Amino acid sequence: MKKNIITISRQFGSGGRTVGHLIAEKLGIPFYDKELVDHIALESGFAPKFVEEHGEHSPGKSVFSYAFAPQGVPGVMNGLSTADFLWNIQCGAIMQLAEKGPCVIVGRNADYILKDRKDCFHAFIYADKEFRAERIVRLYGESDKSPLARLQDKDKRRSVNYQHYTGRVWGASENYDICLNTGTIGVETAADIIVSLIKNSDE
Amino acid sequence: MKKNIITISRQFGSGGRTVGHLIAEKLGIPFYDKELVDHIALESGFAPKFVEEHGEHSPGKSVFSYAFAPQGVPGVMNGLSTADFLWNIQCGAIMQLAEKGPCVIVGRNADYILKDRKDCFHAFIYADKEFRAERIVRLYGESDKSPLARLQDKDKRRSVNYQHYTGRVWGASENYDICLNTGTIGVETAADIIVSLIKNSDE
């Protein structure tokens, strides 16, 4: 079946976002990442920055989880935690985007949310820690934390969030059509492989 | 770096062996699977059939594990269980084969045994259960067990063996350069992707 929607799940620093961007560019289809965040924020009433930080991270377990109702929409969370509320909005937003037509969606558990659509192609992008550590320092600069600690922290949060909402193991190959190690294959080549597979998928 | 050795790890019924065979054929390099079994058998004194059945399966835990010393080589096992003895022989055989030059090696934890060689490319081939169940019945015929039970049994044994000897999780994407789902991508295309990556790997 023709694959129209490409979901990219990725380890932090692996270049998965760039892979997704290149694919969208080469196929001439929309790319959703920050745009998706903005869309969710608009729907939920949360600030884009807040959605970006919490949409893929651990489900809230602290007392603050229930504390921040979106401004101007009192009572809209219906007793859900912030994380659960965002999850619901996110599922709806991703399903709507997929309905609109061919696109690339990066992160936000889209592989799971769209698992029942036969026209989706799911990729996981990863790389060894040294490759990713060098890359995040080059792209995002230094921080108080060591690069390895930053990788571990972000991956852990994505993984816990994924497992909590999907019941699956994050990065387990069986959830994807392809898993590519950009550390050895390269970011450009990873994008080219996926583009070629999409172009040759059956009508 | 130029990739000379390709290791293929695979779920039972995924077509990983065929992928490996096609790669070897297209690159004009040796393919080791049954050949590797025969080599190990020769070294160990065990019958090829025995090596084939035990070399990738669970480490022996029963009282029989120590019972079957190879005929004609009394005392050669040095107190090792059959499984540990085979593991040692297998490591040596795979390292020797890699030293001989470019080749494709299927199974037998070769990805782990050769993990420190920079000229290796490691692939994991998998597919959903329906694809594999249909394939094993078509290729190997029916048996007393249901196809799904046969898949589960073989995968479980490979997985336990891998974890026991390597300390890694079998099929975890981080152990490989690429993971390909033949159920959606196809066996031929999977081989073509790897051949293209090997041909374009840097000298």
XYZ file of C-alpha atoms in Angstrom:
406
model
C 0.000 0.000 0.000
C 1.168 3.517 -0.762
C 2.777 5.049 2.306
C 1.680 8.639 2.770
C 2.474 9.434 6.385
C 6.007 9.042 7.723
C 6.510 9.075 11.475
C 10.008 9.598 12.838
C 10.817 8.556 16.389
C 14.327 9.461 17.452
C 16.891 9.410 20.205
C 17.931 12.883 21.343
C 20.873 14.135 19.272
C 20.599 11.414 16.595
C 19.596 13.857 13.869
C 16.115 12.330 13.561
C 14.522 15.763 13.207
C 16.885 16.602 10.344
C 16.158 13.229 8.721
C 12.441 14.028 8.899
C 12.978 17.519 7.518
C 15.022 16.208 4.575
C 12.388 13.581 3.772
C 9.599 16.176 3.767
C 11.689 18.456 1.551
C 12.600 15.711 -0.924
C 9.005 14.464 -1.120
C 7.511 17.965 -1.121
C 5.136 17.254 1.767
C 4.480 19.075 5.092
C 6.779 18.548 8.053
C 5.289 18.661 11.547
C 7.363 19.189 14.650
C 7.317 22.695 16.162
C 4.252 23.317 14.009
C 2.553 20.404 15.713
C 3.469 21.803 19.105
C 1.932 25.142 18.204
C -1.205 23.437 16.987
C -1.536 21.498 20.233
C -0.871 24.627 22.274
C -3.570 26.461 20.391
C -6.057 23.679 21.066
C -5.163 23.280 24.724
C -4.590 26.841 25.835
C -1.087 25.970 27.152
C 1.920 28.040 26.100
C 3.876 26.445 23.179
C 7.016 26.276 25.372
C 5.070 24.317 28.015
C 3.697 21.851 25.440
C 7.137 21.393 23.923
C 8.622 20.529 27.309
C 5.843 18.280 28.571
C 4.377 16.664 25.465
C 7.018 13.955 25.137
C 8.242 13.716 28.669
C 7.365 11.744 31.748
C 3.749 11.656 32.799
C 3.422 14.113 35.684
C 3.693 12.450 39.037
C 4.243 15.484 41.248
C 1.603 17.615 42.951
C 2.175 20.163 40.190
C 0.702 17.781 37.625
C -2.785 18.962 38.335
C -1.878 22.519 39.254
C -1.543 24.325 35.953
C -4.874 24.536 34.202
C -4.574 26.482 30.958
C -5.326 30.145 31.327
C -8.712 31.223 30.116
C -10.145 27.696 29.893
C -11.139 26.954 33.500
C -12.370 23.439 34.176
C -11.416 22.221 30.722
C -9.070 19.509 32.018
C -11.939 17.482 33.496
C -9.843 16.150 36.353
C -7.061 14.879 34.102
C -3.412 15.465 34.985
C -1.598 17.983 32.775
C 0.219 15.124 31.053
C -2.943 13.092 30.403
C -4.754 16.181 29.167
C -1.896 16.961 26.762
C -1.824 13.323 25.621
C -5.492 13.476 24.640
C -5.035 16.750 22.744
C -1.895 15.337 21.084
C -3.660 12.155 19.898
C -6.453 14.193 18.357
C -4.076 16.663 16.713
C -1.905 13.923 15.175
C -4.918 12.017 13.843
C -6.258 15.222 12.296
C -2.908 16.010 10.652
C -2.722 12.487 9.183
C -6.235 12.928 7.776
C -5.148 16.084 5.970
C -2.811 14.147 3.641
C 0.818 13.060 3.156
C 3.241 14.455 5.770
C 6.202 13.748 8.039
C 5.564 13.801 11.800
C 8.510 13.840 14.186
C 8.209 12.494 17.726
C 5.248 12.755 20.077
C 4.530 9.007 19.923
C 2.946 9.403 16.480
C 4.040 5.854 15.535
C 1.729 4.497 18.234
C -1.100 6.982 17.722
C -1.230 6.128 14.001
C -0.444 2.404 14.342
C -3.750 1.311 12.811
C -3.380 3.356 9.600
C -2.027 1.161 6.823
C -0.660 4.148 4.881
C 1.934 4.991 7.549
C 5.646 4.262 7.499
C 7.345 4.264 10.901
C 11.074 4.936 11.330
C 13.280 4.997 14.420
C 16.485 7.039 14.230
C 19.250 6.398 16.749
C 23.023 6.589 17.135
C 25.748 5.801 19.623
C 26.252 8.176 22.548
C 29.556 9.646 21.307
C 28.005 10.709 17.990
C 25.010 12.232 19.728
C 27.027 13.962 22.452
C 29.237 15.674 19.882
C 26.181 16.670 17.870
C 24.148 18.249 20.692
C 27.103 20.347 21.851
C 27.704 21.507 18.276
C 24.033 22.304 17.627
C 22.673 23.381 20.997
C 25.847 24.518 22.775
C 27.258 23.570 26.160
C 25.160 23.535 29.351
C 25.736 22.965 33.070
C 25.126 19.246 32.578
C 27.580 16.983 30.729
C 26.465 16.025 27.201
C 26.091 12.385 28.256
C 23.875 13.338 31.201
C 21.735 15.482 28.866
C 21.294 12.542 26.478
C 20.456 10.147 29.272
C 17.962 12.533 30.836
C 16.083 13.307 27.605
C 16.044 9.699 26.365
C 14.843 8.512 29.758
C 11.980 11.007 29.779
C 10.911 10.146 26.220
C 11.133 6.455 27.001
C 9.075 6.676 30.220
C 6.450 8.813 28.494
C 6.235 6.359 25.567
C 5.949 3.315 27.796
C 3.351 4.980 30.026
C 1.007 5.926 27.180
C 1.591 3.066 24.745
C 2.567 0.061 26.884
C 5.394 -0.532 24.407
C 9.168 -0.356 24.761
C 10.578 2.805 23.174
C 13.031 2.008 20.377
C 12.115 -1.711 20.178
C 12.576 -2.498 16.488
C 9.246 -4.347 16.203
C 7.341 -1.038 16.443
C 8.945 0.313 13.257
C 9.364 -0.469 9.558
C 12.995 0.576 9.720
C 15.552 1.581 12.358
C 18.584 3.513 11.178
C 21.802 4.274 13.031
C 22.794 7.729 11.813
C 26.122 7.403 13.644
C 27.292 4.852 11.088
C 24.943 5.400 8.129
C 24.779 9.203 8.200
C 21.839 11.590 8.398
C 21.594 12.285 4.625
C 21.764 8.591 3.689
C 19.127 7.710 6.294
C 16.782 10.252 4.695
C 17.581 8.948 1.187
C 16.796 5.335 2.168
C 13.386 6.310 3.550
C 12.567 8.570 0.573
C 13.382 5.741 -1.814
C 11.187 3.294 0.150
C 8.271 5.744 0.176
C 8.621 6.463 -3.552
C 8.612 2.742 -4.307
C 5.784 1.797 -1.942
C 2.885 0.277 -3.878
C -0.034 2.404 -4.964
C 35.574 2.914 7.034
C 35.015 0.270 4.381
C 32.617 -2.367 5.682
C 33.809 -5.845 4.760
C 31.958 -8.167 7.102
C 28.163 -8.163 7.251
C 26.477 -9.890 10.169
C 22.784 -10.699 9.927
C 20.773 -11.358 13.078
C 17.206 -12.357 12.402
C 13.889 -13.375 13.857
C 12.830 -16.872 12.854
C 10.835 -16.771 9.609
C 11.722 -13.161 8.758
C 13.755 -14.124 5.699
C 17.009 -12.920 7.269
C 18.905 -15.909 5.910
C 17.675 -15.135 2.386
C 18.604 -11.468 2.847
C 22.120 -12.562 3.819
C 22.346 -14.953 0.888
C 21.264 -12.263 -1.587
C 23.795 -9.785 -0.173
C 26.628 -12.306 -0.489
C 25.563 -13.119 -4.043
C 25.289 -9.471 -5.114
C 28.636 -8.579 -3.537
C 30.334 -11.799 -4.668
C 31.575 -12.702 -1.182
C 31.264 -15.899 0.916
C 28.095 -16.621 2.859
C 28.396 -18.454 6.173
C 25.488 -20.196 7.800
C 25.434 -23.977 7.317
C 29.126 -23.662 6.411
C 29.770 -22.108 9.800
C 27.905 -24.951 11.485
C 30.065 -27.512 9.699
C 33.222 -25.641 10.631
C 32.190 -25.522 14.304
C 31.246 -29.188 14.198
C 34.652 -30.081 12.816
C 36.421 -28.100 15.522
C 34.251 -29.390 18.364
C 33.754 -33.003 17.437
C 29.965 -32.603 17.737
C 27.654 -33.698 14.908
C 26.620 -30.778 12.626
C 22.937 -31.391 13.507
C 23.751 -31.025 17.209
C 25.675 -27.786 16.647
C 22.869 -26.407 14.523
C 20.305 -27.102 17.215
C 22.319 -25.959 20.227
C 24.607 -23.215 18.949
C 22.006 -20.472 19.003
C 19.680 -21.756 21.639
C 19.305 -21.508 25.368
C 22.361 -22.187 27.460
C 21.937 -25.697 28.861
C 20.429 -25.698 32.284
C 19.487 -29.359 32.611
C 21.624 -32.200 33.917
C 22.163 -33.195 30.287
C 24.155 -30.024 29.653
C 27.323 -31.656 30.832
C 26.497 -35.167 29.683
C 27.336 -35.213 26.014
C 31.063 -34.895 25.524
C 31.962 -35.107 21.852
C 32.860 -38.591 20.748
C 36.536 -39.243 20.349
C 37.626 -36.145 22.247
C 37.361 -37.249 25.878
C 38.045 -34.582 28.459
C 38.166 -31.821 25.872
C 35.298 -29.867 27.439
C 37.332 -28.989 30.534
C 34.313 -28.962 32.806
C 32.360 -26.561 30.572
C 28.690 -27.170 29.831
C 27.916 -28.223 26.255
C 26.516 -24.750 25.574
C 29.569 -22.926 26.997
C 31.915 -25.255 25.129
C 30.075 -24.581 21.859
C 30.085 -20.832 22.581
C 33.878 -20.828 22.888
C 34.319 -22.779 19.661
C 31.792 -20.525 17.925
C 33.591 -17.306 18.990
C 36.884 -18.629 17.668
C 35.366 -19.854 14.398
C 33.605 -16.529 13.703
C 36.723 -14.496 14.471
C 38.743 -16.730 12.135
C 36.206 -16.359 9.321
C 36.220 -12.564 9.685
C 40.014 -12.595 9.449
C 39.827 -14.465 6.136
C 38.198 -11.487 4.372
C 34.852 -10.003 3.301
C 31.840 -12.232 4.017
C 28.259 -12.437 5.261
C 27.660 -14.290 8.539
C 24.113 -15.194 9.553
C 23.150 -15.683 13.195
C 25.239 -17.186 15.966
C 25.612 -13.869 17.820
C 28.243 -12.762 15.300
C 27.223 -9.109 15.811
C 28.418 -9.348 19.424
C 31.459 -11.530 18.766
C 32.717 -9.068 16.118
C 31.551 -5.884 17.869
C 35.081 -4.485 18.191
C 35.926 -4.772 14.484
C 35.374 -1.435 12.774
C 34.961 -3.064 9.344
C 31.721 -4.829 10.313
C 28.171 -3.865 9.403
C 25.471 -5.304 11.665
C 21.882 -5.794 10.506
C 18.814 -7.087 12.311
C 16.005 -8.536 10.175
C 12.531 -8.921 11.653
C 8.859 -8.966 10.657
C 5.443 -9.201 12.207
C 4.209 -12.600 13.357
C 1.620 -13.052 10.580
C 4.234 -12.578 7.845
C 6.630 -14.988 9.539
C 3.985 -17.607 10.342
C 2.866 -17.736 6.708
C 6.479 -17.928 5.563
C 7.604 -20.791 7.815
C 4.629 -22.945 6.852
C 5.308 -22.264 3.148
C 9.049 -22.956 3.433
C 9.338 -25.581 6.157
C 5.858 -27.164 6.078
C 3.361 -27.795 8.859
C 4.307 -29.402 12.178
C 2.516 -30.575 15.333
C 2.926 -27.135 16.834
C 1.030 -24.080 15.582
C 3.148 -21.688 13.467
C 2.864 -18.985 16.159
C 4.074 -21.385 18.861
C 7.029 -22.366 16.623
C 7.976 -18.708 16.157
C 7.659 -17.955 19.843
C 9.715 -20.984 20.826
C 12.584 -20.322 18.405
C 12.724 -16.561 19.078
C 12.664 -17.181 22.820
C 15.559 -19.622 22.604
C 17.646 -17.302 20.412
C 16.863 -14.383 22.681
C 17.782 -16.228 25.907
C 21.001 -17.521 24.348
C 21.949 -14.026 23.143
C 21.240 -12.391 26.486
C 23.101 -15.100 28.392
C 26.307 -14.815 26.387
C 26.315 -11.120 25.507
C 24.449 -9.378 28.341
C 22.532 -7.486 25.656
C 18.882 -7.502 24.659
C 18.330 -9.445 21.421
C 16.860 -7.245 18.691
C 17.483 -3.949 20.551
C 18.189 -1.505 17.719
C 21.254 -0.004 19.424
C 23.250 -3.185 18.697
C 22.881 -2.771 14.929
C 23.622 -0.345 12.097
C 20.229 -1.041 10.591
C 17.044 -2.942 11.464
C 14.719 -3.855 8.613
C 11.150 -5.102 8.756
C 10.891 -7.508 5.824
C 7.147 -7.809 6.399
C 6.656 -4.271 5.110
C 9.869 -3.567 3.169
C 10.308 -6.963 1.517
C 13.210 -9.414 1.509
C 14.722 -8.287 -1.845
C 14.555 -4.589 -0.964
C 16.128 -5.230 2.449
C 19.072 -6.922 0.709
C 19.348 -4.085 -1.835
C 19.471 -1.412 0.909
C 22.323 -3.197 2.684
C 24.244 -3.873 -0.546
C 24.005 -0.204 -1.465
C 25.242 0.868 1.997
C 28.190 -1.541 1.819
C 29.137 -0.419 -1.696
C 29.066 3.214 -0.583
C 30.895 2.714 2.719
C 34.118 4.721 2.775
C 37.374 3.073 1.844
